[in-house]
């Protein structure tokens, strides 16, 4: 549809759609009822499936998976062996990569990269760490991480030179 492109060994099947100016390439798969649209890119060995949506200028690449009712949009990047699933959203300038998992009702956005750990929405069961407590930011209120994690800035924060 429109100027969408599917090339290389990429596969789009089931009720999946690729439209607008989106590209699916390499060995990527888009299947089930998934949509890739806008200027989104899905490539490498990435998979988008279930009712997942990848749109705007988002990229999913490497061996990453986006599935369930997950959304990846804005200028977000999901790559390497990262997984986004359930009702999770990754958006804005967020970067999720390495072995990171984002799932449940978690929402990840900001100028930060997530390389380790599993980010979930929900309550603190004693097995998870409240991100707000660790980062000192209310932006992550009600978001938790299970296991080891690493948060690194994508951009240096401006220095106040008063």
Coordinates of N, CA and C in Angstrom, one line a residue:
X1 N 0.8 -1.2 0.0 CA 0.0 0.0 0.0 C 0.9 1.2 0.0
X2 N 0.4 2.3 -0.6 CA 1.2 3.5 -0.7 C 2.6 3.2 -1.3
X3 N 3.6 3.7 -0.6 CA 5.0 3.4 -1.0 C 5.7 2.4 -0.1
X4 N 4.9 1.5 0.6 CA 5.5 0.5 1.4 C 6.3 -0.4 0.6
X5 N 7.4 -1.0 1.2 CA 8.3 -1.9 0.6 C 8.5 -3.1 1.4
X6 N 8.5 -4.3 0.8 CA 8.9 -5.5 1.4 C 9.9 -6.2 0.5
X7 N 11.1 -6.4 1.0 CA 12.2 -6.9 0.0 C 13.2 -7.8 0.8
X8 N 14.1 -8.4 0.0 CA 15.0 -9.3 0.6 C 14.3 -10.6 0.8
X9 N 14.6 -11.3 1.9 CA 13.9 -12.5 2.3 C 12.8 -12.2 3.3
X10 N 12.4 -11.0 3.5 CA 11.3 -10.6 4.4 C 10.0 -11.3 4.1
X11 N 9.2 -11.6 5.1 CA 7.9 -12.2 4.9 C 6.9 -11.4 5.6
X12 N 5.7 -11.2 4.9 CA 4.5 -10.6 5.5 C 3.4 -11.6 5.2
X13 N 2.8 -12.1 6.3 CA 1.7 -13.1 6.0 C 0.7 -13.1 7.1
X14 N -0.4 -13.9 6.9 CA -1.5 -13.9 7.8 C -2.3 -12.6 7.5
X15 N -2.8 -11.9 8.5 CA -3.6 -10.7 8.2 C -2.7 -9.5 8.5
X16 N -1.4 -9.6 8.4 CA -0.5 -8.5 8.7 C -0.5 -7.5 7.5
X17 N -0.3 -6.3 7.9 CA -0.3 -5.2 6.9 C 1.0 -4.4 7.0
X18 N 1.5 -4.0 5.9 CA 2.7 -3.0 5.8 C 2.2 -1.9 4.9
X19 N 2.1 -0.7 5.3 CA 1.6 0.4 4.5 C 2.2 1.7 4.8
X20 N 1.8 2.8 4.1 CA 2.3 4.1 4.1 C 3.7 4.0 3.5
X21 N 4.8 4.5 4.1 CA 6.1 4.4 3.6 C 7.0 3.5 4.4
X22 N 6.4 2.5 5.0 CA 7.1 1.6 5.9 C 7.9 0.6 5.0
X23 N 9.0 0.1 5.6 CA 9.8 -0.9 4.9 C 10.0 -2.1 5.9
X24 N 10.0 -3.3 5.2 CA 10.3 -4.6 5.9 C 11.3 -5.2 5.0
X25 N 12.5 -5.6 5.6 CA 13.5 -6.1 4.7 C 14.4 -7.1 5.5
X26 N 15.4 -7.6 4.8 CA 16.3 -8.6 5.3 C 15.6 -9.9 5.5
X27 N 15.7 -10.5 6.7 CA 15.0 -11.7 7.0 C 13.8 -11.5 8.0
X28 N 13.4 -10.2 8.1 CA 12.3 -9.9 9.0 C 11.0 -10.5 8.7
X29 N 10.2 -10.8 9.7 CA 8.8 -11.3 9.5 C 7.8 -10.4 10.2
X30 N 6.7 -10.2 9.5 CA 5.5 -9.5 10.1 C 4.4 -10.4 9.8
X31 N 3.7 -10.8 10.9 CA 2.6 -11.8 10.7 C 1.5 -11.7 11.7
X32 N 0.6 -12.6 11.7 CA -0.6 -12.6 12.4 C -1.4 -11.3 12.0
X33 N -1.8 -10.5 13.0 CA -2.6 -9.3 12.7 C -1.7 -8.0 12.9
X34 N -0.4 -8.1 12.8 CA 0.5 -7.0 13.1 C 0.4 -6.0 12.0
X35 N 0.8 -4.7 12.3 CA 0.8 -3.6 11.3 C 2.2 -2.9 11.5
X36 N 2.7 -2.6 10.3 CA 3.9 -1.7 10.2 C 3.5 -0.6 9.3
X37 N 3.7 0.7 9.8 CA 3.2 1.8 9.0 C 4.0 3.1 9.2
X38 N 3.6 4.1 8.6 CA 4.3 5.4 8.7 C 5.6 5.3 8.0
X39 N 6.7 5.7 8.6 CA 8.0 5.6 8.1 C 8.8 4.5 8.8
X40 N 8.1 3.6 9.5 CA 8.7 2.6 10.3 C 9.6 1.6 9.5
X41 N 10.6 1.0 10.1 CA 11.5 0.1 9.5 C 11.6 -1.2 10.4
X42 N 11.4 -2.3 9.7 CA 11.6 -3.6 10.4 C 12.6 -4.4 9.5
X43 N 13.7 -4.8 10.1 CA 14.7 -5.4 9.3 C 15.6 -6.3 10.1
X44 N 16.6 -6.9 9.4 CA 17.4 -7.9 10.1 C 16.6 -9.2 10.2
X45 N 16.7 -9.8 11.4 CA 15.9 -11.0 11.7 C 14.7 -10.6 12.7
X46 N 14.3 -9.4 12.7 CA 13.3 -8.9 13.6 C 11.9 -9.6 13.3
X47 N 11.1 -9.7 14.3 CA 9.7 -10.2 14.1 C 8.7 -9.3 14.8
X48 N 7.6 -9.0 14.0 CA 6.5 -8.2 14.6 C 5.3 -9.1 14.4
X49 N 4.6 -9.5 15.5 CA 3.4 -10.4 15.3 C 2.4 -10.2 16.4
X50 N 1.4 -11.0 16.3 CA 0.2 -10.8 17.2 C -0.6 -9.6 16.7
X51 N -1.0 -8.7 17.6 CA -1.7 -7.5 17.2 C -0.7 -6.3 17.4
X52 N 0.6 -6.5 17.3 CA 1.5 -5.5 17.6 C 1.5 -4.4 16.5
X53 N 1.9 -3.2 16.8 CA 2.0 -2.1 15.9 C 3.3 -1.4 16.0
X54 N 4.0 -1.2 14.8 CA 5.2 -0.4 14.7 C 4.9 0.7 13.8
X55 N 5.1 2.0 14.2 CA 4.7 3.1 13.3 C 5.5 4.3 13.6
X56 N 5.1 5.4 12.9 CA 5.8 6.7 12.9 C 7.2 6.4 12.3
X57 N 8.3 6.8 13.0 CA 9.6 6.6 12.5 C 10.4 5.6 13.3
X58 N 9.6 4.7 13.9 CA 10.3 3.6 14.8 C 11.0 2.6 13.9
X59 N 12.0 2.0 14.5 CA 12.8 0.9 13.9 C 12.8 -0.3 14.9
X60 N 12.6 -1.5 14.3 CA 12.8 -2.8 15.0 C 13.8 -3.6 14.2
X61 N 14.9 -4.0 14.8 CA 15.9 -4.7 14.0 C 16.7 -5.7 14.8
X62 N 17.7 -6.3 14.2 CA 18.5 -7.4 14.8 C 17.6 -8.6 15.0
X63 N 17.6 -9.2 16.2 CA 16.8 -10.3 16.5 C 15.6 -9.9 17.4
X64 N 15.2 -8.7 17.4 CA 14.2 -8.2 18.3 C 12.8 -8.7 17.9
X65 N 12.0 -8.8 18.9 CA 10.6 -9.2 18.7 C 9.6 -8.1 19.3
X66 N 8.6 -7.8 18.6 CA 7.5 -7.0 19.1 C 6.2 -7.8 18.9
X67 N 5.5 -8.1 20.0 CA 4.3 -9.0 19.9 C 3.2 -8.7 20.8
X68 N 2.2 -9.4 20.8 CA 1.0 -9.2 21.6 C 0.3 -7.9 21.1
X69 N -0.1 -7.1 22.1 CA -0.7 -5.8 21.8 C 0.3 -4.6 21.9
X70 N 1.6 -4.9 21.8 CA 2.7 -3.9 22.1 C 2.7 -2.9 21.0
X71 N 3.2 -1.7 21.3 CA 3.3 -0.6 20.4 C 4.7 0.0 20.5
X72 N 5.3 0.2 19.3 CA 6.6 0.8 19.2 C 6.4 2.0 18.2
X73 N 6.6 3.2 18.7 CA 6.3 4.4 17.8 C 7.1 5.6 18.1
X74 N 6.9 6.7 17.4 CA 7.7 7.9 17.6 C 9.1 7.6 16.9
X75 N 10.2 7.9 17.5 CA 11.5 7.7 17.0 C 12.2 6.5 17.8
X76 N 11.4 5.7 18.4 CA 11.9 4.6 19.2 C 12.7 3.6 18.4
X77 N 13.6 2.9 19.1 CA 14.4 1.9 18.5 C 14.4 0.6 19.4
X78 N 14.1 -0.5 18.8 CA 14.2 -1.8 19.5 C 15.1 -2.7 18.7
X79 N 16.2 -3.2 19.3 CA 17.1 -3.9 18.5 C 17.9 -4.9 19.3
X80 N 18.9 -5.6 18.7 CA 19.6 -6.7 19.3 C 18.6 -7.8 19.6
X81 N 18.6 -8.3 20.8 CA 17.8 -9.4 21.2 C 16.6 -9.0 22.1
X82 N 16.3 -7.7 22.1 CA 15.2 -7.1 22.9 C 13.9 -7.6 22.5
X83 N 13.0 -7.6 23.5 CA 11.6 -8.1 23.3 C 10.6 -7.1 23.9
X84 N 9.6 -6.7 23.2 CA 8.5 -5.8 23.7 C 7.2 -6.6 23.4
X85 N 6.5 -6.8 24.5 CA 5.3 -7.6 24.3 C 4.2 -7.3 25.4
X86 N 3.1 -8.0 25.3 CA 2.0 -7.7 26.2 C 1.3 -6.4 25.7
X87 N 1.0 -5.5 26.6 CA 0.5 -4.2 26.3 C 1.5 -3.1 26.4
X88 N 2.7 -3.5 26.3 CA 3.8 -2.5 26.5 C 3.9 -1.5 25.4
X89 N 4.4 -0.3 25.7 CA 4.6 0.8 24.7 C 6.1 1.2 24.8
X90 N 6.7 1.4 23.7 CA 8.1 2.0 23.6 C 7.9 3.1 22.7
X91 N 8.2 4.3 23.1 CA 8.0 5.5 22.2 C 8.9 6.6 22.5
X92 N 8.7 7.7 21.8 CA 9.5 8.9 22.0 C 10.9 8.5 21.4
X93 N 12.0 8.9 22.1 CA 13.3 8.6 21.7 C 13.9 7.4 22.4
X94 N 13.1 6.6 23.0 CA 13.6 5.4 23.8 C 14.4 4.4 22.9
X95 N 15.4 3.8 23.5 CA 16.2 2.8 22.9 C 16.1 1.6 23.8
X96 N 15.6 0.4 23.3 CA 15.6 -0.8 24.0 C 16.4 -1.8 23.3
X97 N 17.4 -2.3 23.9 CA 18.3 -3.2 23.1 C 19.1 -4.2 24.0
X98 N 20.0 -4.9 23.5 CA 20.7 -6.0 24.3 C 19.7 -7.1 24.5
X99 N 19.6 -7.5 25.8 CA 18.7 -8.5 26.2 C 17.5 -8.0 27.0
X100 N 17.2 -6.7 26.8 CA 16.1 -6.1 27.6 C 14.7 -6.6 27.1
X101 N 13.8 -6.7 28.1 CA 12.4 -7.1 27.8 C 11.6 -6.0 28.4
X102 N 10.6 -5.5 27.6 CA 9.6 -4.6 28.1 C 8.2 -5.3 27.9
X103 N 7.4 -5.4 29.0 CA 6.2 -6.2 28.9 C 5.2 -5.7 29.9
X104 N 4.1 -6.5 29.9 CA 3.0 -6.1 30.8 C 2.4 -4.8 30.3
X105 N 2.1 -3.9 31.2 CA 1.6 -2.5 30.8 C 2.6 -1.5 30.9
X106 N 3.9 -1.9 30.8 CA 5.0 -0.9 30.9 C 5.0 0.1 29.7
X107 N 5.4 1.3 30.0 CA 5.6 2.3 29.0 C 7.0 2.9 29.1
X108 N 7.8 2.8 28.1 CA 9.1 3.3 28.1 C 9.3 4.4 27.1
X109 N 9.7 5.6 27.6 CA 9.9 6.7 26.7 C 11.0 7.6 27.4
X110 N 11.6 8.5 26.6 CA 12.6 9.4 27.2 C 13.8 9.2 26.4
X111 N 14.8 10.1 26.7 CA 16.1 10.0 26.1 C 17.0 9.1 26.9
X112 N 16.6 7.8 26.9 CA 17.4 6.9 27.7 C 17.4 5.6 26.9
X113 N 18.5 4.7 27.2 CA 18.6 3.4 26.6 C 18.5 2.4 27.7
X114 N 17.9 1.3 27.4 CA 17.7 0.2 28.3 C 18.3 -1.1 27.7
X115 N 19.3 -1.6 28.4 CA 20.1 -2.7 27.8 C 19.9 -4.0 28.6
X116 N 19.5 -3.9 29.8 CA 19.4 -5.1 30.7 C 18.1 -5.1 31.4
X117 N 17.6 -6.2 31.8 CA 16.4 -6.2 32.7 C 15.1 -6.3 32.0
X118 N 14.1 -6.5 32.8 CA 12.7 -6.7 32.2 C 11.9 -5.6 32.9
X119 N 11.4 -4.7 32.1 CA 10.6 -3.6 32.6 C 9.1 -4.0 32.5
X120 N 8.4 -3.8 33.6 CA 7.0 -4.2 33.6 C 6.2 -3.2 34.3
X121 N 4.9 -3.1 34.0 CA 4.0 -2.3 34.8 C 3.4 -3.1 35.8
X122 N 3.0 -2.6 37.0 CA 2.4 -3.3 38.0 C 2.8 -2.9 39.4
X123 N 2.5 -3.8 40.4 CA 2.9 -3.4 41.7 C 4.1 -4.1 42.2
X124 N 4.7 -3.7 43.3 CA 5.9 -4.2 43.8 C 5.7 -5.4 44.6
X125 N 6.0 -6.6 44.1 CA 5.8 -7.9 44.8 C 7.0 -8.3 45.6
X126 N 8.0 -7.5 45.7 CA 9.2 -7.8 46.4 C 10.3 -8.4 45.6
X127 N 9.9 -8.8 44.4 CA 10.9 -9.4 43.4 C 11.3 -8.4 42.4
X128 N 10.7 -7.2 42.5 CA 11.0 -6.2 41.5 C 11.4 -4.9 42.1
X129 N 12.1 -4.0 41.4 CA 12.7 -2.8 41.9 C 11.9 -1.6 41.3
X130 N 11.5 -0.7 42.2 CA 10.8 0.5 41.7 C 11.8 1.4 41.0
X131 N 11.6 1.7 39.7 CA 12.6 2.5 39.0 C 12.6 3.9 39.5
X132 N 11.5 4.5 40.0 CA 11.5 5.8 40.5 C 12.5 6.0 41.7
X133 N 12.5 5.0 42.5 CA 13.4 5.0 43.7 C 14.9 5.0 43.2
X134 N 15.2 4.3 42.2 CA 16.6 4.1 41.7 C 17.0 5.3 40.9
X135 N 16.1 5.9 40.1 CA 16.5 7.0 39.2 C 16.3 8.4 39.8
X136 N 15.4 8.5 40.8 CA 15.1 9.7 41.4 C 14.2 10.6 40.5
X137 N 13.5 9.9 39.5 CA 12.6 10.6 38.6 C 11.2 10.1 38.8
X138 N 10.2 11.0 38.8 CA 8.8 10.6 38.9 C 8.4 10.2 37.5
X139 N 9.2 10.4 36.5 CA 8.8 9.9 35.1 C 8.5 8.4 35.1
X140 N 9.2 7.7 35.9 CA 9.0 6.2 35.9 C 8.1 5.7 37.0
X141 N 7.2 6.6 37.6 CA 6.3 6.2 38.6 C 5.5 5.0 38.1
X142 N 5.3 4.0 39.0 CA 4.6 2.8 38.7 C 5.2 1.9 37.7
X143 N 6.5 2.1 37.4 CA 7.2 1.2 36.5 C 8.3 0.5 37.4
X144 N 8.5 -0.8 37.1 CA 9.4 -1.6 37.9 C 10.3 -2.4 36.9
X145 N 11.4 -2.8 37.5 CA 12.3 -3.7 36.7 C 12.6 -5.0 37.5
X146 N 12.6 -6.1 36.8 CA 12.9 -7.3 37.4 C 14.3 -7.8 37.0
X147 N 15.1 -8.1 37.9 CA 16.5 -8.5 37.6 C 17.4 -7.4 37.5
X148 N 18.6 -7.7 36.9 CA 19.6 -6.6 36.7 C 19.2 -5.7 35.6
X149 N 19.6 -4.4 35.7 CA 19.2 -3.5 34.7 C 20.3 -2.4 34.5
X150 N 20.2 -1.7 33.4 CA 21.1 -0.6 33.2 C 20.4 0.5 32.4
X151 N 20.5 1.7 32.9 CA 19.8 2.8 32.3 C 21.0 3.8 31.9
X152 N 21.1 4.2 30.7 CA 22.1 5.1 30.3 C 21.5 6.2 29.5
X153 N 22.0 7.5 29.6 CA 21.4 8.5 28.8 C 21.9 8.4 27.4
X154 N 21.0 8.7 26.5 CA 21.3 8.8 25.1 C 22.0 10.1 24.8
X155 N 21.6 11.1 25.4 CA 22.2 12.4 25.3 C 22.6 12.9 26.7
X156 N 23.7 13.7 26.7 CA 24.1 14.3 27.9 C 23.1 15.3 28.3
X157 N 22.8 15.4 29.6 CA 21.9 16.4 30.1 C 22.5 17.7 30.1
X158 N 21.8 18.8 29.7 CA 22.4 20.1 29.7 C 22.9 20.5 31.1
X159 N 24.0 21.2 31.1 CA 24.6 21.6 32.4 C 24.2 23.1 32.6
X160 N 23.7 23.3 33.8 CA 23.3 24.7 34.2 C 24.5 25.5 34.5
X161 N 24.9 26.5 33.7 CA 26.1 27.2 34.0 C 25.8 28.6 34.6
X162 N 25.1 28.6 35.7 CA 24.8 29.8 36.4 C 26.0 30.3 37.2

